[in-house]
Short mmCIF file of C-alpha atoms and ligand atoms in Angstrom, two decimals:
data_model
loop_
_atom_site.label_atom_id
_atom_site.label_comp_id
_atom_site.label_asym_id
_atom_site.label_seq_id
_atom_site.Cartn_x
_atom_site.Cartn_y
_atom_site.Cartn_z
CA UNK A 11 0.00 0.00 0.00
CA UNK A 12 1.45 3.32 -1.07
CA UNK A 13 0.49 6.75 0.16
CA UNK A 14 1.65 10.25 -0.66
CA UNK A 15 3.62 11.68 2.23
CA UNK A 16 3.58 15.50 2.37
CA UNK A 17 6.79 15.33 4.40
CA UNK A 18 8.82 13.71 1.60
CA UNK A 19 6.55 14.77 -1.27
CA UNK A 20 6.64 11.19 -2.48
CA UNK A 21 4.39 8.20 -2.67
CA UNK A 22 5.81 5.82 -0.11
CA UNK A 23 5.12 2.24 0.86
CA UNK A 24 3.15 2.20 4.09
CA UNK A 25 5.11 0.43 6.82
CA UNK A 26 3.49 0.74 10.25
CA UNK A 27 5.57 1.48 13.32
CA UNK A 28 4.10 -1.60 14.96
CA UNK A 29 3.13 -4.61 12.90
CA UNK A 30 -0.59 -4.93 12.28
CA UNK A 31 -1.42 -1.62 13.95
CA UNK A 32 -2.04 1.90 12.73
CA UNK A 33 -1.99 4.98 14.93
CA UNK A 34 -3.71 7.82 13.15
CA UNK A 35 -4.65 11.37 14.15
CA UNK A 36 -6.91 13.65 12.12
CA UNK A 37 -7.36 17.31 13.04
CA UNK A 38 -11.04 17.82 13.67
CA UNK A 39 -13.33 20.82 13.32
CA UNK A 40 -13.64 23.92 15.43
CA UNK A 41 -17.17 23.65 16.78
CA UNK A 42 -18.89 27.02 16.54
CA UNK A 43 -21.30 26.28 13.71
CA UNK A 44 -22.77 23.41 11.72
CA UNK A 45 -19.97 21.80 9.71
CA UNK A 46 -19.74 22.80 6.07
CA UNK A 47 -19.11 20.53 3.12
CA UNK A 48 -15.44 21.56 3.09
CA UNK A 49 -15.06 20.12 6.61
CA UNK A 50 -16.82 16.99 5.36
CA UNK A 51 -14.04 16.28 2.87
CA UNK A 52 -11.31 15.28 5.36
CA UNK A 53 -13.91 13.42 7.44
CA UNK A 54 -14.99 11.26 4.50
CA UNK A 55 -11.50 10.83 3.05
CA UNK A 56 -9.74 9.81 6.23
CA UNK A 57 -12.64 7.61 7.33
CA UNK A 58 -12.16 5.81 4.02
CA UNK A 59 -8.41 5.51 4.66
CA UNK A 60 -9.24 4.00 8.03
CA UNK A 61 -11.80 1.61 6.57
CA UNK A 62 -9.35 0.42 3.92
CA UNK A 63 -6.64 -0.12 6.54
CA UNK A 64 -9.13 -2.16 8.57
CA UNK A 65 -10.11 -4.11 5.48
CA UNK A 66 -6.40 -4.91 5.05
CA UNK A 67 -6.38 -6.36 8.54
CA UNK A 68 -4.83 -3.49 10.50
CA UNK A 69 -6.12 -2.56 13.91
CA UNK A 70 -6.58 1.20 13.60
CA UNK A 71 -6.49 3.50 16.58
CA UNK A 72 -8.15 6.55 15.06
CA UNK A 73 -8.16 9.78 17.04
CA UNK A 74 -9.86 12.97 15.92
CA UNK A 75 -10.32 15.99 18.16
CA UNK A 76 -12.89 18.68 18.57
CA UNK A 77 -11.40 22.15 18.98
CA UNK A 78 -13.78 23.48 21.60
CA UNK A 79 -11.98 26.61 22.77
CA UNK A 80 -11.35 29.25 20.15
CA UNK A 81 -12.02 32.91 19.31
CA UNK A 82 -14.91 32.01 17.01
CA UNK A 83 -16.62 29.92 19.67
CA UNK A 84 -16.23 32.71 22.23
CA UNK A 85 -17.59 35.27 19.76
CA UNK A 86 -20.64 33.13 19.05
CA UNK A 87 -21.23 32.57 22.79
CA UNK A 88 -21.16 36.32 23.40
CA UNK A 89 -23.57 36.93 20.50
CA UNK A 90 -26.04 34.41 21.88
CA UNK A 91 -25.48 35.34 25.52
CA UNK A 92 -24.62 31.75 26.49
CA UNK A 93 -21.44 30.01 27.67
CA UNK A 94 -18.73 28.82 25.27
CA UNK A 95 -19.39 25.31 26.57
CA UNK A 96 -22.98 25.48 25.49
CA UNK A 97 -21.94 26.45 21.96
CA UNK A 98 -19.32 23.72 21.63
CA UNK A 99 -21.54 21.02 23.18
CA UNK A 100 -24.32 21.92 20.79
CA UNK A 101 -22.16 21.82 17.69
CA UNK A 102 -20.33 18.65 18.70
CA UNK A 103 -23.72 16.93 18.91
CA UNK A 104 -24.75 18.35 15.53
CA UNK A 105 -21.42 17.37 14.00
CA UNK A 106 -21.86 13.79 15.22
CA UNK A 107 -25.28 13.66 13.55
CA UNK A 108 -23.80 14.81 10.24
CA UNK A 109 -20.98 12.30 10.57
CA UNK A 110 -23.47 9.49 11.13
CA UNK A 111 -25.42 10.63 8.05
CA UNK A 112 -22.23 10.49 5.97
CA UNK A 113 -21.50 7.04 7.46
CA UNK A 114 -18.26 8.32 9.02
CA UNK A 115 -17.37 5.95 11.84
CA UNK A 116 -16.95 7.49 15.27
CA UNK A 117 -13.26 7.80 16.13
CA UNK A 118 -11.73 5.41 18.64
CA UNK A 119 -11.40 8.56 20.76
CA UNK A 120 -12.79 12.05 20.11
CA UNK A 121 -10.83 14.17 22.61
CA UNK A 122 -11.92 17.71 23.39
CA UNK A 123 -9.27 20.35 23.89
CA UNK A 124 -10.88 21.76 27.06
CA UNK A 125 -10.61 18.36 28.77
CA UNK A 126 -6.87 18.13 28.15
CA UNK A 127 -5.58 21.40 29.60
CA UNK A 128 -3.37 19.70 32.22
CA UNK A 129 -1.46 17.84 29.52
CA UNK A 130 -1.00 21.08 27.62
CA UNK A 131 0.42 22.88 30.63
CA UNK A 132 2.81 19.96 31.18
CA UNK A 133 4.03 19.98 27.59
CA UNK A 134 4.51 23.73 27.60
CA UNK A 135 6.48 23.46 30.86
CA UNK A 136 8.72 20.76 29.36
CA UNK A 137 9.35 22.99 26.34
CA UNK A 138 10.29 25.88 28.63
CA UNK A 139 12.55 23.61 30.71
CA UNK A 140 14.31 22.40 27.58
CA UNK A 141 14.82 25.93 26.29
CA UNK A 142 12.35 25.68 23.41
CA UNK A 143 9.83 28.11 24.86
CA UNK A 144 9.74 31.21 27.01
CA UNK A 145 7.11 33.20 28.89
CA UNK A 146 6.88 36.93 28.14
CA UNK A 147 6.12 39.61 30.73
CA UNK A 148 2.32 39.44 30.29
CA UNK A 149 2.26 35.65 30.74
CA UNK A 150 2.07 34.72 27.07
CA UNK A 151 4.25 31.70 26.35
CA UNK A 152 5.96 31.52 22.95
CA UNK A 153 7.69 28.72 21.10
CA UNK A 154 11.25 29.63 20.10
CA UNK A 155 11.13 28.64 16.43
CA UNK A 156 14.82 29.21 15.65
CA UNK A 157 15.74 26.68 18.28
CA UNK A 158 14.25 23.91 16.14
CA UNK A 159 16.60 23.38 13.21
CA UNK A 160 14.11 21.35 11.23
CA UNK A 161 11.36 23.96 11.29
CA UNK A 162 9.81 24.16 7.82
CA UNK A 163 10.45 20.50 6.91
CA UNK A 164 6.78 19.68 6.33
CA UNK A 165 5.78 22.77 4.38
CA UNK A 166 9.17 22.77 2.64
CA UNK A 167 9.78 26.33 3.66
CA UNK A 168 13.21 27.66 4.24
CA UNK A 169 13.85 29.22 7.66
CA UNK A 170 15.55 32.31 6.17
CA UNK A 171 12.73 32.99 3.72
CA UNK A 172 10.22 32.50 6.48
CA UNK A 173 12.05 34.90 8.67
CA UNK A 174 12.11 37.74 6.18
CA UNK A 175 8.43 37.15 5.40
CA UNK A 176 7.54 37.28 9.05
CA UNK A 177 9.55 40.42 9.66
CA UNK A 178 7.51 42.37 7.15
CA UNK A 179 4.32 40.94 8.61
CA UNK A 180 5.11 41.79 12.18
CA UNK A 181 2.08 43.28 13.87
CA UNK A 182 2.07 45.67 16.77
CA UNK A 183 1.69 44.16 20.21
CA UNK A 184 4.03 41.33 19.32
CA UNK A 185 7.22 43.20 20.29
CA UNK A 186 7.54 40.95 23.30
CA UNK A 187 8.40 38.05 20.99
CA UNK A 188 12.11 37.29 20.73
CA UNK A 189 11.62 36.60 17.07
CA UNK A 190 8.72 37.35 14.71
CA UNK A 191 8.45 33.64 13.80
CA UNK A 192 7.76 32.53 17.36
CA UNK A 193 4.24 31.31 17.93
CA UNK A 194 1.91 31.20 20.91
CA UNK A 195 1.63 28.20 23.22
CA UNK A 196 -0.36 29.86 25.97
CA UNK A 197 -2.13 33.22 26.04
CA UNK A 198 -3.58 35.37 28.80
CA UNK A 199 -7.35 35.57 29.16
CA UNK A 200 -9.32 38.57 28.03
CA UNK A 201 -12.33 39.84 29.96
CA UNK A 202 -15.27 37.42 29.72
CA UNK A 203 -13.28 34.60 28.13
CA UNK A 204 -12.99 31.06 29.49
CA UNK A 205 -9.65 30.56 31.22
CA UNK A 206 -7.57 28.07 33.18
CA UNK A 207 -4.95 28.55 35.88
CA UNK A 208 -1.36 28.02 34.76
CA UNK A 209 2.15 28.81 36.06
CA UNK A 210 2.31 31.77 33.65
CA UNK A 211 -1.08 33.46 33.82
CA UNK A 212 -4.80 32.73 33.83
CA UNK A 213 -5.42 31.98 30.22
CA UNK A 214 -5.91 29.39 27.52
CA UNK A 215 -3.81 27.28 25.17
CA UNK A 216 -2.85 28.16 21.62
CA UNK A 217 -4.47 25.99 18.97
CA UNK A 218 -1.34 24.09 17.86
CA UNK A 219 -0.39 22.73 21.27
CA UNK A 220 -3.80 21.11 21.62
CA UNK A 221 -3.21 18.57 18.84
CA UNK A 222 0.35 17.76 19.95
CA UNK A 223 -0.96 16.92 23.41
CA UNK A 224 -4.06 14.98 22.38
CA UNK A 225 -2.11 12.95 19.85
CA UNK A 226 0.51 12.07 22.47
CA UNK A 227 -2.02 11.15 25.13
CA UNK A 228 -4.17 8.87 23.00
CA UNK A 229 -1.65 7.51 20.50
CA UNK A 230 1.80 7.88 22.03
CA UNK A 231 4.86 9.94 21.16
CA UNK A 232 5.28 8.45 17.69
CA UNK A 233 2.38 7.88 15.36
CA UNK A 234 1.95 6.48 11.87
CA UNK A 235 -0.31 9.01 10.16
CA UNK A 236 -1.25 12.58 10.91
CA UNK A 237 -3.84 14.09 8.59
CA UNK A 238 -6.02 17.07 7.78
CA UNK A 239 -6.87 19.57 5.06
CA UNK A 240 -3.99 21.13 3.13
CA UNK A 241 -4.56 24.54 4.73
CA UNK A 242 -3.25 22.98 7.95
CA UNK A 243 0.23 22.17 6.58
CA UNK A 244 1.44 25.62 7.53
CA UNK A 245 1.52 26.78 10.20
CA UNK A 246 -0.62 24.30 12.18
CA UNK A 247 1.11 21.03 11.36
CA UNK A 248 4.54 22.59 11.09
CA UNK A 249 4.08 23.94 14.61
CA UNK A 250 2.75 20.63 15.90
CA UNK A 251 5.93 18.95 14.64
CA UNK A 252 8.11 21.57 16.33
CA UNK A 253 6.33 21.21 19.67
CA UNK A 254 6.10 17.42 19.71
CA UNK A 255 9.58 16.67 18.42
CA UNK A 256 11.25 19.17 20.75
CA UNK A 257 9.27 17.91 23.73
CA UNK A 258 9.55 14.17 23.07
CA UNK A 259 12.84 13.97 21.20
CA UNK A 260 11.22 11.62 18.67
CA UNK A 261 9.83 11.84 15.16
CA UNK A 262 6.22 12.86 15.67
CA UNK A 263 4.45 11.28 12.68
CA UNK A 264 5.87 9.06 9.97
CA UNK A 265 3.35 9.96 7.27
CA UNK A 266 1.51 13.23 6.73
CA UNK A 267 -1.60 13.16 4.57
CA UNK A 268 -3.49 16.23 3.34
CA UNK A 269 -6.66 16.57 1.33
CA UNK A 270 -7.04 19.34 -1.23
CA UNK A 271 -9.76 21.93 -0.91
CA UNK A 272 -13.37 21.81 -1.90
CA UNK A 273 -14.59 24.80 -3.91
CA UNK A 274 -18.10 25.77 -4.90
CA UNK A 275 -18.94 26.64 -8.50
CA UNK A 276 -15.18 27.06 -9.06
CA UNK A 277 -14.86 29.66 -6.32
CA UNK A 278 -13.42 29.42 -2.88
CA UNK A 279 -16.15 28.65 -0.37
CA UNK A 280 -16.51 31.54 2.03
CA UNK A 281 -19.09 33.26 4.14
CA UNK A 282 -18.48 36.64 2.52
CA UNK A 283 -19.21 35.26 -0.97
CA UNK A 284 -22.39 33.71 0.40
CA UNK A 285 -21.56 30.38 -1.25
CA UNK A 286 -21.14 28.53 2.00
CA UNK A 287 -23.02 25.19 2.27
CA UNK A 288 -23.51 23.17 5.40
CA UNK A 289 -23.75 19.41 5.38
CA UNK A 290 -27.17 19.86 6.99
CA UNK A 291 -28.43 21.86 4.01
CA UNK A 292 -27.26 19.13 1.66
CA UNK A 293 -29.06 16.53 3.77
CA UNK A 294 -32.35 18.32 3.16
CA UNK A 295 -32.00 17.63 -0.54
CA UNK A 296 -30.02 14.40 -0.70
CA UNK A 297 -29.20 11.33 1.29
CA UNK A 298 -25.69 12.15 2.63
CA UNK A 299 -24.46 8.98 0.95
CA UNK A 300 -24.64 11.04 -2.25
CA UNK A 301 -22.27 13.62 -0.76
CA UNK A 302 -19.94 10.81 0.25
CA UNK A 303 -20.03 9.36 -3.26
CA UNK A 304 -19.35 12.80 -4.72
CA UNK A 305 -16.24 13.21 -2.55
CA UNK A 306 -14.91 9.74 -3.32
CA UNK A 307 -15.35 10.13 -7.04
CA UNK A 308 -12.35 12.48 -7.09
CA UNK A 309 -8.80 12.02 -5.90
CA UNK A 310 -8.34 13.42 -2.42
CA UNK A 311 -5.27 15.41 -3.45
CA UNK A 312 -7.05 17.17 -6.32
CA UNK A 313 -9.12 20.28 -5.76
CA UNK A 314 -12.78 19.38 -6.02
CA UNK A 315 -15.52 21.59 -7.29
CA UNK A 316 -18.99 21.31 -5.80
CA UNK A 317 -21.90 21.97 -8.11
CA UNK A 318 -25.57 21.04 -8.33
CA UNK A 319 -24.91 19.14 -11.57
CA UNK A 320 -22.18 17.02 -10.04
CA UNK A 321 -24.42 16.18 -7.10
CA UNK A 322 -27.19 15.06 -9.47
CA UNK A 323 -24.70 12.95 -11.41
CA UNK A 324 -23.47 11.44 -8.12
CA UNK A 325 -27.03 10.60 -7.11
CA UNK A 326 -27.68 8.81 -10.39
CA UNK A 327 -24.41 6.91 -10.20
CA UNK A 328 -25.04 5.82 -6.62
CA UNK A 329 -28.55 4.70 -7.63
CA UNK A 330 -26.97 2.38 -10.19
CA UNK A 331 -25.07 0.66 -7.38
CA UNK A 332 -28.03 0.40 -5.01
CA UNK A 333 -30.35 -0.76 -7.80
CA UNK A 334 -27.92 -3.50 -8.75
CA UNK A 335 -27.64 -4.57 -5.11
CA UNK A 336 -31.44 -4.64 -4.72
CA UNK A 337 -31.73 -6.69 -7.90
CA UNK A 338 -29.16 -9.22 -6.61
CA UNK A 339 -30.95 -9.41 -3.29
CA UNK A 340 -34.28 -10.13 -4.98
CA UNK A 341 -32.70 -12.92 -6.98
CA UNK A 342 -31.00 -14.31 -3.91
CA UNK A 343 -34.26 -14.34 -1.94
CA UNK A 344 -36.22 -15.84 -4.82
CA UNK A 345 -34.04 -18.96 -4.90
CA UNK A 346 -32.45 -19.20 -1.47
CA UNK A 347 -31.44 -22.85 -1.28
CA UNK A 348 -29.84 -23.25 -4.65
CA UNK A 349 -26.33 -24.40 -5.52
CA UNK A 350 -24.32 -22.51 -8.14
CA UNK A 351 -23.99 -24.14 -11.52
CA UNK A 352 -20.48 -24.89 -12.66
CA UNK A 353 -20.63 -22.01 -15.09
CA UNK A 354 -21.80 -19.63 -12.38
CA UNK A 355 -19.06 -20.80 -10.04
CA UNK A 356 -16.52 -19.89 -12.72
CA UNK A 357 -18.13 -16.48 -13.13
CA UNK A 358 -18.08 -15.88 -9.39
CA UNK A 359 -14.34 -16.54 -9.44
CA UNK A 360 -13.97 -14.19 -12.41
CA UNK A 361 -15.72 -11.46 -10.40
CA UNK A 362 -12.79 -11.52 -7.98
CA UNK A 363 -10.96 -9.63 -10.70
CA UNK A 364 -12.93 -6.53 -9.72
CA UNK A 365 -11.80 -6.94 -6.12
CA UNK A 366 -8.23 -7.03 -7.36
CA UNK A 367 -8.73 -3.90 -9.43
CA UNK A 368 -10.37 -2.19 -6.47
CA UNK A 369 -7.45 -3.05 -4.20
CA UNK A 370 -4.88 -1.96 -6.74
CA UNK A 371 -6.57 1.43 -6.96
CA UNK A 372 -6.77 1.82 -3.19
CA UNK A 373 -3.18 0.63 -2.75
CA UNK A 374 -2.12 3.44 -5.03
CA UNK A 375 -2.51 6.35 -2.62
CA UNK A 376 -6.23 5.71 -2.06
CA UNK A 377 -7.38 6.29 -5.60
CA UNK A 378 -11.05 6.11 -4.69
CA UNK A 379 -12.17 7.27 -8.15
CA UNK A 380 -10.54 4.24 -9.76
CA UNK A 381 -11.81 2.03 -6.94
CA UNK A 382 -15.34 3.23 -7.76
CA UNK A 383 -14.71 2.45 -11.42
CA UNK A 384 -13.96 -1.14 -10.37
CA UNK A 385 -17.24 -1.19 -8.41
CA UNK A 386 -19.10 -0.06 -11.53
CA UNK A 387 -17.47 -2.79 -13.57
CA UNK A 388 -18.78 -5.26 -11.02
CA UNK A 389 -22.24 -3.67 -11.21
CA UNK A 390 -22.25 -4.06 -14.98
CA UNK A 391 -21.04 -7.63 -14.68
CA UNK A 392 -23.79 -8.46 -12.20
CA UNK A 393 -26.47 -6.76 -14.30
CA UNK A 394 -25.55 -8.74 -17.38
CA UNK A 395 -24.84 -12.09 -15.76
CA UNK A 396 -27.55 -12.40 -13.13
CA UNK A 397 -30.90 -13.11 -14.78
CA UNK A 398 -34.20 -14.75 -13.88
CA UNK A 399 -32.54 -18.06 -14.63
CA UNK A 400 -29.64 -17.54 -12.20
CA UNK A 401 -29.40 -19.38 -8.91
CA UNK A 402 -29.78 -17.46 -5.67
CA UNK A 403 -26.34 -18.67 -4.64
CA UNK A 404 -24.74 -16.91 -7.61
CA UNK A 405 -26.63 -13.69 -6.90
CA UNK A 406 -25.55 -13.98 -3.28
CA UNK A 407 -21.89 -14.42 -4.19
CA UNK A 408 -21.85 -11.27 -6.34
CA UNK A 409 -23.89 -9.33 -3.80
CA UNK A 410 -21.41 -10.15 -1.07
CA UNK A 411 -18.55 -8.76 -3.14
CA UNK A 412 -20.49 -5.62 -4.00
CA UNK A 413 -21.52 -4.96 -0.40
CA UNK A 414 -17.98 -5.61 0.84
CA UNK A 415 -16.32 -3.19 -1.58
CA UNK A 416 -18.91 -0.50 -1.00
CA UNK A 417 -18.48 -0.91 2.73
CA UNK A 418 -14.75 -0.18 2.42
CA UNK A 419 -15.74 3.12 0.84
CA UNK A 420 -18.38 3.68 3.50
CA UNK A 421 -21.17 3.42 0.93
CA UNK A 422 -24.20 1.40 1.90
CA UNK A 423 -25.10 -0.72 -1.14
CA UNK A 424 -27.96 -2.53 0.48
CA UNK A 425 -30.16 -0.69 2.93
CA UNK A 426 -31.07 -2.93 5.82
CA UNK A 427 -34.76 -3.75 5.84
CA UNK A 428 -36.06 -1.95 8.85
CA UNK A 429 -38.28 -4.12 10.97
CA UNK A 430 -40.28 -2.50 13.70
CA UNK A 431 -40.57 -3.87 17.23
CA UNK A 432 -44.31 -4.30 16.76
CA UNK A 433 -43.81 -6.43 13.62
CA UNK A 434 -41.30 -8.60 15.47
CA UNK A 435 -43.65 -9.14 18.36
CA UNK A 436 -46.55 -9.98 16.05
CA UNK A 437 -44.40 -12.58 14.29
CA UNK A 438 -43.32 -14.05 17.62
CA UNK A 439 -46.97 -14.34 18.67
CA UNK A 440 -47.78 -16.05 15.39
CA UNK A 441 -44.88 -18.45 15.94
CA UNK A 442 -46.13 -19.32 19.43
CA UNK A 443 -49.60 -19.99 18.02
CA UNK A 444 -48.10 -22.20 15.28
CA UNK A 445 -46.17 -24.19 17.88
CA UNK A 446 -49.30 -24.69 19.97
CA UNK A 447 -50.94 -26.16 16.90
CA UNK A 448 -47.82 -28.30 16.40
CA UNK A 449 -47.20 -26.57 13.10
CA UNK A 450 -43.44 -26.64 13.63
CA UNK A 451 -42.67 -26.02 9.99
CA UNK A 452 -44.36 -22.61 10.15
CA UNK A 453 -42.75 -21.85 13.51
CA UNK A 454 -39.29 -22.54 12.08
CA UNK A 455 -40.11 -20.52 9.00
CA UNK A 456 -40.93 -17.51 11.15
CA UNK A 457 -37.73 -17.92 13.15
CA UNK A 458 -35.70 -18.03 9.92
CA UNK A 459 -37.53 -15.07 8.47
CA UNK A 460 -36.68 -13.02 11.56
CA UNK A 461 -33.09 -14.20 11.54
CA UNK A 462 -32.70 -12.94 7.98
CA UNK A 463 -33.75 -9.53 9.21
CA UNK A 464 -31.15 -9.68 11.94
CA UNK A 465 -33.49 -10.68 14.77
CA UNK A 466 -32.33 -13.46 17.04
CA UNK A 467 -34.90 -15.38 19.10
CA UNK A 468 -34.20 -17.16 22.33
CA UNK A 469 -36.68 -19.46 24.00
CA UNK A 470 -36.45 -19.05 27.75
CA UNK A 471 -38.54 -20.20 30.72
CA UNK A 472 -40.07 -16.75 30.90
CA UNK A 473 -41.08 -16.90 27.26
CA UNK A 474 -39.50 -15.88 23.99
CA UNK A 475 -36.85 -13.17 24.13
CA UNK A 476 -35.44 -11.40 21.06
CA UNK A 477 -32.57 -9.14 20.19
CA UNK A 478 -31.19 -7.39 17.14
CA UNK A 479 -27.96 -8.91 15.82
P1 AMP B 760 -11.62 23.92 10.78
O1 AMP B 760 -12.92 23.72 11.47
O2 AMP B 760 -11.56 25.14 9.93
O3 AMP B 760 -10.45 23.79 11.73
O4 AMP B 760 -11.47 22.73 9.73
C1 AMP B 760 -11.59 21.36 10.02
C2 AMP B 760 -11.00 20.54 8.90
O5 AMP B 760 -11.68 20.84 7.65
C3 AMP B 760 -9.53 20.83 8.62
O6 AMP B 760 -8.88 19.60 8.32
C4 AMP B 760 -9.55 21.73 7.40
O7 AMP B 760 -8.38 21.63 6.65
C5 AMP B 760 -10.73 21.16 6.63
N1 AMP B 760 -11.34 22.11 5.67
C6 AMP B 760 -11.86 23.31 5.94
N2 AMP B 760 -12.36 23.90 4.82
C7 AMP B 760 -12.15 23.01 3.80
C8 AMP B 760 -12.45 23.01 2.39
N3 AMP B 760 -13.08 24.02 1.79
N4 AMP B 760 -12.08 21.93 1.67
C9 AMP B 760 -11.45 20.88 2.25
N5 AMP B 760 -11.15 20.82 3.56
C10 AMP B 760 -11.49 21.87 4.34
ZN1 ZN B 761 -4.54 19.82 14.64
#
């Protein structure tokens, strides 16, 4: 499996630090609003990376934070006359709903910056003790950039160039910095802002230190993959590397992955242009699976343009997959106890070719567009080869492949048939009645029918109990 590493600007073979395991950190959203479709891009992309790693047999420890203390959150809280906590709690809940709609798996851990302040203070203190950071007179703590020789290695910026750029950009109020490049680790509170006690002043952490600390706490000092949108390469990720490597004395992350930006109608998405779309708005018009398909139909390192036409095209394409799956399911259910003919068995083996193509595409830096092309080849193959004359077993074999590949991409090919509690209980009552009449064939039939819908029955002394599988 190869992936493009921003650090080396090369596609590299993925070799985990620990065999069979992947430690992965993805910078999450700042929660002051509903997430927009730009934020959805890294969520969908890196969830797909995770799913593919899991498909390959890796155990993935996937950590993604919520930035829940920030100027924008505080501003919103003041506007609404509520606490910053109320704003972040609200938008974390809303974000989780959108993630579920896009079939993004919950992270192994979703740390929140405000719950990790002690770790941040500790890391800042270590950096001060080691000479990599210094407190200024007002209690602001800065990172001493020049002290870290490798600063700029991720963004491929040269320290001298950076320095001259920063000098011309120097803003007033920052004279207390030793050097214009130095960045904030801890800042004093302003009136009405949330704050924490620290050895330097009552205040709050800078944004960059949050991720260094959360990554270390939940994944360890060295991790396999650190990821986010390309706007984070500089300064956010560059600063994370400086902090973590100076504090821990180890390489922070082996691979750095960045998704390109999502634009709308070929323009940058921004509030001032009024072309800002939230995931929630999209969900009013489409199943969010369509948004997921749209994102995966492009390479994650290419800029992607959002348009109504492309969403319609994505909807139609996704329908072709779900229609094919429904068709296979119908065939499978129509002839459940059949055995594949010899010819069908050969065709089922041939269909493995699409799995191979799919894997080759994904192994090549997660080329999800080509992986989808392999899925469509399978769809076409199934549509032409599974007919009224086919056995259910053959339909089942192709359906299993289709569902499996879609699942790696987080696309749901076959919607589970929803069965309501009331329907289950009615069927159980009917089964009991059939048993009383010694009609065991019908009773077994009902049990099997429920099992197919994922309902498991258990006969106990207190009666029949059931649970969803
Ligand atoms: P933020 O809430 O701005 O910190 O962003 C959360 C994540 O969304 C980061 O990984 C950003 O890089 C990413 N992101 C923000 N806007 C876009 C966009 N238009 N296209 C792609 N990714 C984006
Ligand atoms: Zn981060």
